Coordinates of C-alpha atoms in Angstrom, one line a residue:
X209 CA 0.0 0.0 0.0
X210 CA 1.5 3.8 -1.0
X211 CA 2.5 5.1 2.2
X212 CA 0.1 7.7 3.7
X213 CA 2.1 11.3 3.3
X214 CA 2.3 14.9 2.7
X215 CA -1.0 15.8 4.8
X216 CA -0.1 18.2 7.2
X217 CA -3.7 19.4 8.3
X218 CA -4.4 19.9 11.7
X219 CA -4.9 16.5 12.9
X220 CA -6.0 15.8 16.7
X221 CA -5.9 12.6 18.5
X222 CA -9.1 11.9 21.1
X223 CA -9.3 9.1 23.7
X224 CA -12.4 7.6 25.2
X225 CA -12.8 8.7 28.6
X226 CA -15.9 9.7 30.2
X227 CA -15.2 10.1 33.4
X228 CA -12.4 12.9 31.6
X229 CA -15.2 14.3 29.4
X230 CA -17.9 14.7 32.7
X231 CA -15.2 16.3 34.7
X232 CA -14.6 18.7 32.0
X233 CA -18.4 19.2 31.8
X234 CA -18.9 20.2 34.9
X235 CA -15.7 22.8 34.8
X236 CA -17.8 24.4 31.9
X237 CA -15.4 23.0 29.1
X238 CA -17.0 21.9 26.0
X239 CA -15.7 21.4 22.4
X240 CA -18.0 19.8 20.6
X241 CA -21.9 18.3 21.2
X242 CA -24.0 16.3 18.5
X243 CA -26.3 13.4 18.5
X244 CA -24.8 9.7 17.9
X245 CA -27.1 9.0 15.7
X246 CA -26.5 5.3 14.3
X247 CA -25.8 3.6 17.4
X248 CA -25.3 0.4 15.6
X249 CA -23.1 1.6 12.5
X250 CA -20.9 3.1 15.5
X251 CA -20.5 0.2 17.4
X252 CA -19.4 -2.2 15.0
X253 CA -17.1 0.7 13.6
X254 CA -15.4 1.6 16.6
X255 CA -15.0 -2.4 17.2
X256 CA -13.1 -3.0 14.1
X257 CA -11.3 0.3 14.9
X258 CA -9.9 -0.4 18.2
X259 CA -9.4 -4.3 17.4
X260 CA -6.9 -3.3 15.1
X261 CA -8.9 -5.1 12.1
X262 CA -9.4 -1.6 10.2
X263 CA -5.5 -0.8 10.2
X264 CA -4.9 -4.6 9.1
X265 CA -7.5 -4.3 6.4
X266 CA -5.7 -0.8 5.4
X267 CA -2.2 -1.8 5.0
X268 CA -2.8 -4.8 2.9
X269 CA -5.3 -3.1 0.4
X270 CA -3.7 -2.8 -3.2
X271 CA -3.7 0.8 -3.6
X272 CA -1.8 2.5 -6.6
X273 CA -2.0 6.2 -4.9
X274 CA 1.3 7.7 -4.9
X275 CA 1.2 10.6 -1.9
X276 CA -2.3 9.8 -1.0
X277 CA -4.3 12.7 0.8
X278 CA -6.8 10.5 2.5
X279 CA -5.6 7.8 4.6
X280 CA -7.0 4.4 3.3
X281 CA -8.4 3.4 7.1
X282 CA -10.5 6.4 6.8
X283 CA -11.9 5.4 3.0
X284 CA -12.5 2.2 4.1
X285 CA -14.5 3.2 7.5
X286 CA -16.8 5.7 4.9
X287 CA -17.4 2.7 2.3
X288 CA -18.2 0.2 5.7
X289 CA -20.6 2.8 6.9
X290 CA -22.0 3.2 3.9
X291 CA -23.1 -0.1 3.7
X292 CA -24.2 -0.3 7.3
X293 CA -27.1 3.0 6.4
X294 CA -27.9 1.0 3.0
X295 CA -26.0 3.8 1.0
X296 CA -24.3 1.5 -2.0
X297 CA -23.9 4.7 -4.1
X298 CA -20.2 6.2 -4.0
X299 CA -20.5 9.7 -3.7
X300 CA -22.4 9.1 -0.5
X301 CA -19.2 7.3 1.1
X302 CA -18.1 10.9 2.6
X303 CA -21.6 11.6 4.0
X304 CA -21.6 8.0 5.5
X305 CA -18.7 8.8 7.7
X306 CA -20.3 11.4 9.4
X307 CA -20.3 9.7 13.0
X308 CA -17.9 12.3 15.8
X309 CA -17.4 9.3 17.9
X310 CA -15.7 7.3 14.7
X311 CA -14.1 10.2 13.4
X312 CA -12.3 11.3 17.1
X313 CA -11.5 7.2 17.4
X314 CA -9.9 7.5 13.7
X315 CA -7.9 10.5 14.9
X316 CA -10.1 13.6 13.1
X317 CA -11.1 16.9 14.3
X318 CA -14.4 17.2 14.6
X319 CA -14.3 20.9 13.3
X320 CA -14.1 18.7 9.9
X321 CA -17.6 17.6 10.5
X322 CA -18.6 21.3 9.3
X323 CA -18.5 21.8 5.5
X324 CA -15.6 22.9 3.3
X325 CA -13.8 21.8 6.1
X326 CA -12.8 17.9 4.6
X327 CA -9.8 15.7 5.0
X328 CA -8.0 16.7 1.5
X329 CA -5.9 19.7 0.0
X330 CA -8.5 21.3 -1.5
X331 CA -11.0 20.4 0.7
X332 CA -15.2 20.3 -0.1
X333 CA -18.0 22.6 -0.3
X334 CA -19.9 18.9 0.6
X335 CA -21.2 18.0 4.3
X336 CA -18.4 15.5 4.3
X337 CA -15.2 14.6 5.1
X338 CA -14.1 13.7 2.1
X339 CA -14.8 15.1 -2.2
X340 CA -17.6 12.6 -3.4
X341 CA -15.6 11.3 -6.2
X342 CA -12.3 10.5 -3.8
X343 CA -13.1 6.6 -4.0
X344 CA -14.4 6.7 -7.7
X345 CA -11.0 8.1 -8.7
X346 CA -9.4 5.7 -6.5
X347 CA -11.5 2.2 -7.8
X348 CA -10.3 3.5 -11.5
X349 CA -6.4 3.7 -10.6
X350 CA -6.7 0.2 -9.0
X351 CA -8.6 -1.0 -12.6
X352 CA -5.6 0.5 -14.5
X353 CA -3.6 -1.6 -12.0
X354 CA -5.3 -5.0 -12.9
X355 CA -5.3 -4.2 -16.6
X356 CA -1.8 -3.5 -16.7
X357 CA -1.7 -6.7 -14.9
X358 CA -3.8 -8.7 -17.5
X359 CA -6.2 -8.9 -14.7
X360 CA -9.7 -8.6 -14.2
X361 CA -10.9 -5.4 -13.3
X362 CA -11.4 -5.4 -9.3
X363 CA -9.1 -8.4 -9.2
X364 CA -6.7 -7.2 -6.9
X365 CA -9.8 -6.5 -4.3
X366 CA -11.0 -10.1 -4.8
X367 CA -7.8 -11.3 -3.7
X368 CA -7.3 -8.6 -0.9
X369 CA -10.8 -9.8 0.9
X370 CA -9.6 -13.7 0.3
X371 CA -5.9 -12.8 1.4
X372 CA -6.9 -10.1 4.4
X373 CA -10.0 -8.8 4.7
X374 CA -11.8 -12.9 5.8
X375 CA -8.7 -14.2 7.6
X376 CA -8.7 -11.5 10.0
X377 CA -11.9 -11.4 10.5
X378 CA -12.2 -15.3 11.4
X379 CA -9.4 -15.3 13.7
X380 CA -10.9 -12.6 15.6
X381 CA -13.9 -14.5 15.8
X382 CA -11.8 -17.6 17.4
X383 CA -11.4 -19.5 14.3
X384 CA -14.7 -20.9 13.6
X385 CA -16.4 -24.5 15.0
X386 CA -14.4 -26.6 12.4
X387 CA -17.6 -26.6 10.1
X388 CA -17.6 -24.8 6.4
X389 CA -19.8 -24.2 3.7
X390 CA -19.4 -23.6 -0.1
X391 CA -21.9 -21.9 -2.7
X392 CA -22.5 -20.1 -5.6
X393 CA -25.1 -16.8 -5.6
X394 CA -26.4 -15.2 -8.8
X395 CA -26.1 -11.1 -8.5
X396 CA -28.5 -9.9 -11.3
X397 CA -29.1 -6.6 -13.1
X398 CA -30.9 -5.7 -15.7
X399 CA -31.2 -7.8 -18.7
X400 CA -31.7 -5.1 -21.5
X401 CA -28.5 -2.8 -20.3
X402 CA -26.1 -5.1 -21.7
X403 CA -23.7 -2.3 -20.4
X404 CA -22.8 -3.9 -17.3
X405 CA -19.3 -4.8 -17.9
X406 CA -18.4 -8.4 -17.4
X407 CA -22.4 -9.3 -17.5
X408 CA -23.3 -12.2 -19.5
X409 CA -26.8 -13.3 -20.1
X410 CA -28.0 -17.0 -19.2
X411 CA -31.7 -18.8 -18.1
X412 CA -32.6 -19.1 -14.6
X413 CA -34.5 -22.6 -13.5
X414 CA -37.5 -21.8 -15.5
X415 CA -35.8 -20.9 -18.3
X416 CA -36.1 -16.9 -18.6
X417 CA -33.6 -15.0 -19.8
X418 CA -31.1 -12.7 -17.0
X419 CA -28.0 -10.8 -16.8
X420 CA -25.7 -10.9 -14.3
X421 CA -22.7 -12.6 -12.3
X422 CA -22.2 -15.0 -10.5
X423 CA -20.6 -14.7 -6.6
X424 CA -18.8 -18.1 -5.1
X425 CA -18.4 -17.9 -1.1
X426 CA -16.5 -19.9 1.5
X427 CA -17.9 -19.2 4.6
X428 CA -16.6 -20.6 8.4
X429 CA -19.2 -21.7 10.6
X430 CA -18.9 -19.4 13.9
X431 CA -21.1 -20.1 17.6
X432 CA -23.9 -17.6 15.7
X433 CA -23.8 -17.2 11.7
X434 CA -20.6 -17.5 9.7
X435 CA -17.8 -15.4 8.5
X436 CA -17.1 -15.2 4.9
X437 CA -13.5 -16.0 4.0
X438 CA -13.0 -16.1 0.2
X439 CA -15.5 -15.0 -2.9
X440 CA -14.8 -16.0 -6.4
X441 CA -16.4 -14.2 -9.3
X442 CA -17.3 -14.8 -13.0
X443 CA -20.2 -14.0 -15.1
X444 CA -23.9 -15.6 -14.6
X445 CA -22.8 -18.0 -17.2
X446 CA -20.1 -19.6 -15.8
X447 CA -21.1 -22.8 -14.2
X448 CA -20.5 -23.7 -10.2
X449 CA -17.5 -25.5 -9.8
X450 CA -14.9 -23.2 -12.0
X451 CA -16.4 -20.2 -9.6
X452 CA -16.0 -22.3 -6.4
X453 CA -13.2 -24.9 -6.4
X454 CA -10.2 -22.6 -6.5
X455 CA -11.9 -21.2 -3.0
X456 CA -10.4 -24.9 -1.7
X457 CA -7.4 -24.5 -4.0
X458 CA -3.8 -23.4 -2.6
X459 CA -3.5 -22.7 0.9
X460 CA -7.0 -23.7 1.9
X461 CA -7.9 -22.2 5.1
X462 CA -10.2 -25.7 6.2
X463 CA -7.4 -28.3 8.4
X464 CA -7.5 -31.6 9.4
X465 CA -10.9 -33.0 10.8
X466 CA -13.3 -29.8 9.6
X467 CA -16.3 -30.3 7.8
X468 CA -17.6 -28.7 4.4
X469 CA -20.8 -28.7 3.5
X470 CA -21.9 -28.7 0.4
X471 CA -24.0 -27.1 -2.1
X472 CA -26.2 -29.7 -4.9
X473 CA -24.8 -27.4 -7.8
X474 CA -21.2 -27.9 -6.5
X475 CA -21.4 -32.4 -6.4
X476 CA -18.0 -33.4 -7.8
X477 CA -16.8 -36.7 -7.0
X478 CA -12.9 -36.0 -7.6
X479 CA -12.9 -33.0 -5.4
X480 CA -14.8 -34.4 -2.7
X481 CA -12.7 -37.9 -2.9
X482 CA -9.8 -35.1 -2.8
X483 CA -10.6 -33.2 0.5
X484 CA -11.2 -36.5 2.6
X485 CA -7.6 -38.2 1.4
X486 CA -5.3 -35.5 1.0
X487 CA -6.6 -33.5 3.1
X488 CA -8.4 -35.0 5.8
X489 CA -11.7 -33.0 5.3
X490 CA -15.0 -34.4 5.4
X491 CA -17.7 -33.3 3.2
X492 CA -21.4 -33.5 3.8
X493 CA -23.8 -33.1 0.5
X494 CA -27.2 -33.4 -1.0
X495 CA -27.7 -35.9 -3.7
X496 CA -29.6 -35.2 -6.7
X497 CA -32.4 -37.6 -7.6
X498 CA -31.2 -38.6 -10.7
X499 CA -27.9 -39.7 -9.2
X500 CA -27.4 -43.3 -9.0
X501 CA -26.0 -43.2 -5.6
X502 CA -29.4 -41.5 -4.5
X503 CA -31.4 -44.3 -6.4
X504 CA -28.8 -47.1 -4.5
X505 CA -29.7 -45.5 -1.1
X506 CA -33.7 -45.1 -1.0
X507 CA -33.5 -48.9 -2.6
X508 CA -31.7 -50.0 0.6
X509 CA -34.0 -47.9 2.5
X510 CA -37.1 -49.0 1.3
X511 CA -35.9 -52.9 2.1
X512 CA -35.7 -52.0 5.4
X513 CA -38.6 -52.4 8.1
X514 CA -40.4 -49.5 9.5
X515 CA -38.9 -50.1 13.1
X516 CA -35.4 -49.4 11.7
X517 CA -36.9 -45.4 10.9
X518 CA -36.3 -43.3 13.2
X519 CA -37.7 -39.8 13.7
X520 CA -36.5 -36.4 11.9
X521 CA -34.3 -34.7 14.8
X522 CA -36.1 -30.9 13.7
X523 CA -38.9 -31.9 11.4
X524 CA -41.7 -33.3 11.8
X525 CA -43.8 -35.9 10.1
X526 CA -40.3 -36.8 8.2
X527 CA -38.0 -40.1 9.3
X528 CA -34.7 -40.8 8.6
X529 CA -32.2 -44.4 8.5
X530 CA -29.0 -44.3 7.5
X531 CA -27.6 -46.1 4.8
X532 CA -24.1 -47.5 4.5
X533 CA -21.5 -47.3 1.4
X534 CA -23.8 -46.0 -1.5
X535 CA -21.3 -44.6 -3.3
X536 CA -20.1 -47.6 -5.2
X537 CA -22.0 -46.1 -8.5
X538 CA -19.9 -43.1 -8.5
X539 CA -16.7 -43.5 -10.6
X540 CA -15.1 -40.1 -9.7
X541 CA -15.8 -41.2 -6.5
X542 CA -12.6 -42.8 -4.3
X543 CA -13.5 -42.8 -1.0
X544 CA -16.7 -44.6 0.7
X545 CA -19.6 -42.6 1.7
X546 CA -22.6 -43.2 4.0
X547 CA -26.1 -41.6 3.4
X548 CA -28.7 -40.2 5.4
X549 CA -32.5 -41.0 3.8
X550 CA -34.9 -38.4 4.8
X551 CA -39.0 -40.0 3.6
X552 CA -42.0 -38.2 4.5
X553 CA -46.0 -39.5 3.4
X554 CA -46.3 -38.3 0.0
X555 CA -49.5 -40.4 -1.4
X556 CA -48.7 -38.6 -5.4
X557 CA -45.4 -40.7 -5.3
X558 CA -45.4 -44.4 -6.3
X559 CA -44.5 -45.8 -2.8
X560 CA -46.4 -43.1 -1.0
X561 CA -43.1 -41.3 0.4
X562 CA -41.0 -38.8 -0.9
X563 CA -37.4 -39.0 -0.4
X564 CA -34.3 -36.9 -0.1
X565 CA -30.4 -38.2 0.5
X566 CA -28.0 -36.4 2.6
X567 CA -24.0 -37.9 1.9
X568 CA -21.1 -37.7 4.4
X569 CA -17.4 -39.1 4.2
X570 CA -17.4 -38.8 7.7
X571 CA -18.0 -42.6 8.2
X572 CA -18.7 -42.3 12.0
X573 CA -22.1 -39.9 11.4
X574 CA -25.6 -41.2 12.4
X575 CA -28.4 -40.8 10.0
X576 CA -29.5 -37.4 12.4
X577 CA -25.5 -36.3 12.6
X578 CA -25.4 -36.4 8.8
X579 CA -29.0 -34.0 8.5
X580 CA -28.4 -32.1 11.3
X581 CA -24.7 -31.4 9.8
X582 CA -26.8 -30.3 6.3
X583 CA -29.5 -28.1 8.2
X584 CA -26.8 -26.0 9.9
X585 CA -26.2 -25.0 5.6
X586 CA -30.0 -24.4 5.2
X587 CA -29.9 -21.6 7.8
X588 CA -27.3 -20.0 6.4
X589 CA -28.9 -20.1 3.2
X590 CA -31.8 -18.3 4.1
X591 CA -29.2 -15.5 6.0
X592 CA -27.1 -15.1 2.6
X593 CA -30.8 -14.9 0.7
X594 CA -31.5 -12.2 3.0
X595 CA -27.9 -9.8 2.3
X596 CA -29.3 -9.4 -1.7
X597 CA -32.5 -7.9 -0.2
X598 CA -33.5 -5.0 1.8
X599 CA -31.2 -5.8 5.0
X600 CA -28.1 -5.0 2.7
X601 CA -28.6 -4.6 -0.9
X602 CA -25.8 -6.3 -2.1
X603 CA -27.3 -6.3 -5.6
X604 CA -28.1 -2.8 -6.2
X605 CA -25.7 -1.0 -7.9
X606 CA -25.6 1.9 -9.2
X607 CA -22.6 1.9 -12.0
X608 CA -21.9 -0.5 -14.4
X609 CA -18.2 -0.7 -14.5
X610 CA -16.9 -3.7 -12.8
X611 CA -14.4 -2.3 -10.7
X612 CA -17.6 -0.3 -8.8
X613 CA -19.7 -3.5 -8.7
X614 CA -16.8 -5.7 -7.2
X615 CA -16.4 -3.0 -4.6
X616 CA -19.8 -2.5 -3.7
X617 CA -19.9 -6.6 -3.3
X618 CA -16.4 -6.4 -1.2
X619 CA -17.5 -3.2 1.2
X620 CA -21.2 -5.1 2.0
X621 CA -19.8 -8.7 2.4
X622 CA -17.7 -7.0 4.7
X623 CA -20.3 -5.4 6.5
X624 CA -22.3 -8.2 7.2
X625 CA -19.1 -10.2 8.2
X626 CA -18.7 -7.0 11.0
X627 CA -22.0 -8.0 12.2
X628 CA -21.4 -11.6 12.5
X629 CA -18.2 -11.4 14.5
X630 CA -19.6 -8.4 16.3
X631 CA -22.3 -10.5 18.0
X632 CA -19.2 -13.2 19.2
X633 CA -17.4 -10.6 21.3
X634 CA -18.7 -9.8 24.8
X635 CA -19.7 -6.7 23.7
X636 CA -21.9 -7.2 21.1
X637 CA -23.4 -10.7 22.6
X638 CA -26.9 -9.2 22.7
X639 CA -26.9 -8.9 19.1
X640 CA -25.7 -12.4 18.0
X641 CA -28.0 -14.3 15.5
X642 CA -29.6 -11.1 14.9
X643 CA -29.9 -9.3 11.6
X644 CA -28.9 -5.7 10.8
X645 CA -31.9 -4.7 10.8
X646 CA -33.0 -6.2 14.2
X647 CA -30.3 -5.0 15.3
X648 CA -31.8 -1.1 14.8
X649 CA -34.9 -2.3 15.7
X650 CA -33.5 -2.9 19.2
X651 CA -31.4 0.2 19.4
X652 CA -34.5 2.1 18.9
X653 CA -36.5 0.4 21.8
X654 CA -34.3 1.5 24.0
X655 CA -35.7 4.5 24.1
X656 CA -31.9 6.3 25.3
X657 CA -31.3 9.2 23.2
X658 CA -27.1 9.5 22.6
X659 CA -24.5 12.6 22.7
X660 CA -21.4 12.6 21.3
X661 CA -19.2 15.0 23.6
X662 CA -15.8 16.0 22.7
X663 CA -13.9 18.4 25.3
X664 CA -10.1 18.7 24.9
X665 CA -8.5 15.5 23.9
X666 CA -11.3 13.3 25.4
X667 CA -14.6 11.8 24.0
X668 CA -17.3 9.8 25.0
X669 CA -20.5 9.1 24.0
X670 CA -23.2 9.9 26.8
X671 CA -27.1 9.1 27.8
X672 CA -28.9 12.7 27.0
X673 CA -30.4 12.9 30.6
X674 CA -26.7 12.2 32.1
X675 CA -25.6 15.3 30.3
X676 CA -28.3 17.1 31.3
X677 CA -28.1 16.4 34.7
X678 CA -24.6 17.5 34.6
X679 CA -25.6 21.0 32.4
X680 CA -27.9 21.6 35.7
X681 CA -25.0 21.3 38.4
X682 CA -23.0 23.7 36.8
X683 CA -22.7 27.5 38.3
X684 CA -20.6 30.5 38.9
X685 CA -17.6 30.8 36.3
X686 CA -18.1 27.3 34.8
X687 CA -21.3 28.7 33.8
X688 CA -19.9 31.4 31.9
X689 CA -17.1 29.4 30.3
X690 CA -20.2 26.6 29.5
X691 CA -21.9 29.3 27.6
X692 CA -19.3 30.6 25.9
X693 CA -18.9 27.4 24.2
X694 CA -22.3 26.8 23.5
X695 CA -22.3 30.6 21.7
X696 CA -19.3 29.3 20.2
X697 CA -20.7 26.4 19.0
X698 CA -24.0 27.3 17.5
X699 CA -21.7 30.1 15.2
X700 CA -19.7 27.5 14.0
X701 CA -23.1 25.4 13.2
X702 CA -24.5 28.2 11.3
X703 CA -21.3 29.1 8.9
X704 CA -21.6 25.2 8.2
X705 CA -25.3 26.2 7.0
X706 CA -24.4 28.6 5.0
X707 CA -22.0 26.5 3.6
X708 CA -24.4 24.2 2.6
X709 CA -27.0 26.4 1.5

């Protein structure tokens, strides 16, 4: 990364301490006062500030800049936020990082809060800290980059969130339960602007026409949710398995005795024979119906008395049995697999039952190991379904050159990964399993407005009424200083209008 030089504004360091800032208070001292108003942007911010993640992230993303003005931690913390108020256009990244409680925990003056006041040479006329096209200009030099590399265009980020950006996050998380999953997501835009650079156009199930790309992701299974580790990329044409299988290629993150679980779309015999020999990792799978190995194990099944059925662990009105080496079929297939049959009362079919197959290589696995192993994927299904809708929008973009779209994808995978690890530290343990959205949801009902106070070189974020209650103690010359301030203040508030205006 270029090193971060040549900016010699007048940059101030803050530390959280409220017992500093209330002492201050109540001596009539007061630099700055606003509302925190995104509780839960700020908190996961200021967690992956002050773990370190943030400045990790920053030094290992591939930017060309050569005497940057604007440190990349503070572009990245914009783009995060960004993501975190639903804002996936570029030009609002400044406005996103609007938060004085980020900004004095980055190492910014707050003054910069007010407009034409932002972190570059020239500064803005914008209510921001930063010009609105500061990352555009910035996504183009690193496409010039890939180019010049014979890459694809947003390459190098690709490789920066499998090489960084996922790593970190999972070890901070503890390293996961041992248990992965692998699948492939189709990002779509619109079919008649065949503008979208590297768009293709392809059928969905039903056989309509769509644009689009298509988005591979190997996530970790944590205590609550996952962490996304690597993403692979290619157009909605492309297939599953040239998307995913280089996510297990190289220096795979999965060791000895983990677990991957399987998509349908992603069934090879030679990669799963693959994992379990060389590598020692079990793989747990859907079969597809018109799979041999899935006709070998419902013929077993359906030999087999009704006392050897046992009952669904989490659904009912289904049984299961397990069924032993049905992968015999399966040339491609090397090593011996066992199968979980899954039947429920289904009086259209010939036998009265419908059936499903779940496969595991892991030998040892009882017929409710092997489905309760799969269900942990069909939860996490449902949580990826829901980052492409309104929760995060990772499929709304708002340019069509593929460096933009890649970033967009990048910044909100990230974002959701914050909120996942979030809810594993002590911290944030009230919010774990919990959307983004539910996570506002219960920020609201707490009913506890905020305030960001800033006095000297101490911050700290405050309950209204505490403030308040401090405001009222205060008399004699700390009155008078207090005022002052507040005088001071509103000016400074109003040039910033007319700024604006």
């Amino acid at each position: 990364m270029a090193a971060e030089t040549g900016f010699d504004s007048p940059l101030q360091g803050y530390t959280e301490n409220p017992v500093a800032v209330l002492q201050r208070l109540r001596e009539g001292c007061l630099d700055y006062l606003g509302a925190a108003d995104d509780r839960v942007t700020d908190l996961h911010l200021l967690a992956a500030i002050r773990s370190g993640l943030l400045d990790e992230w920053a030094r290992a993303f591939p930017d060309p800049r050569f005497d940057p003005q604007i440190p990349l931690r503070v572009l990245l913390a914009a783009a995060v936020a960004g993501a975190f108020a639903g804002e996936y256009a570029l030009c609002e990244a400044g406005p996103a990082l609007h938060s004085p409680a980020v900004l004095a925990e980055l190492g910014y003056n707050v003054a910069w809060l007010a407009p034409g006041q932002g972190l570059s040479r020239r500064g803005t006329q914008e209510p921001a800290l930063f010009q609105s096209d500061t990352l555009r200009k910035l996504l183009k030099q690193i496409e010039t980059a890939d180019r010049a590399a014979g890459q694809r265009p947003g390459q190098s980020l690709i490789a920066w969130f499998n090489e960084t950006v996922g790593p970190a996050l999972l070890r901070a998380a503890g390293g996961g339960t041992g248990a992965w999953i692998i699948d492939c997501t189709k990002l779509l835009v619109n079919l008649e602007n065949g503008n979208y650079e590297g768009s293709a156009v392809s059928k969905d199930e039903a056989g309509r026409p769509i644009r689009g790309y298509k988005l591979a992701l190997l996530s970790s299974l944590v205590e609550e949710g996952r962490i996304i580790t690597r993403i692979g990329w290619d157009d909605v044409r492309a297939s599953d398995h040239p998307v995913a299988r280089p996510l297990l290629a190289g220096e795979t993150p999965l060791s000895r005795g983990d677990t991957l679980l399987h998509d349908r779309g992603l069934i090879d015999g030679a990669t799963i024979s693959c994992l379990k020999r060389a590598l020692g990792v079990d793989v747990v799978f859907g079969l597809k119906r018109d799979m041999l190995a899935f006709r070998l194990a419902v013929a077993q099944a359906v030999l087999r008395p009704a006392s050897h059925w046992r009952e669904h662990p989490t659904r009912n009105g289904q049984a299961i049995l397990l069924v032993q080496d049905i992968g015999g079929p399966w040339e491609e297939l090397t090593v011996p697999i066992n199968g979980g049959v899954v039947r429920q009362r289904d009086e259209k079919e010939p036998d009265g039952y419908r059936y499903w197959v779940f496969a595991s290589t892991n030998l040892a696995r009882s017929a409710a190991g092997i489905v309760r192993d799969y269900g942990s994927r069909s939860e996490c299904e449902e949580d990826h379904r829901q980052s492409k809708g309104p929760n995060w929008e990772m499929d709304e973009f708002t340019s069509t050159c593929l460096v933009e779209i890649l970033f967009h994808v990048v910044v909100v995978l990230i974002a959701y990964n914050l909120c996942q690890w979030y809810g594993q530290t002590t911290a944030g343990q009230r919010f774990a399993g919990k959307t983004k959205r539910a996570r506002q949801r219960e920020v609201r009902r707490e009913q506890i407005a905020w305030l960001v106070v800033i006095v000297g070189a101490y911050y700290a974020v405050l309950e209204e009424l505490e403030v308040a209650d401090v405001f009222l103690e205060i008399d004699g010359v700390a009155k008078e200083r207090l005022r002052a301030s507040v005088k001071r203040l509103k000016a400074a508030r109003q040039v910033g209008k007319r700024a604006v205006g």
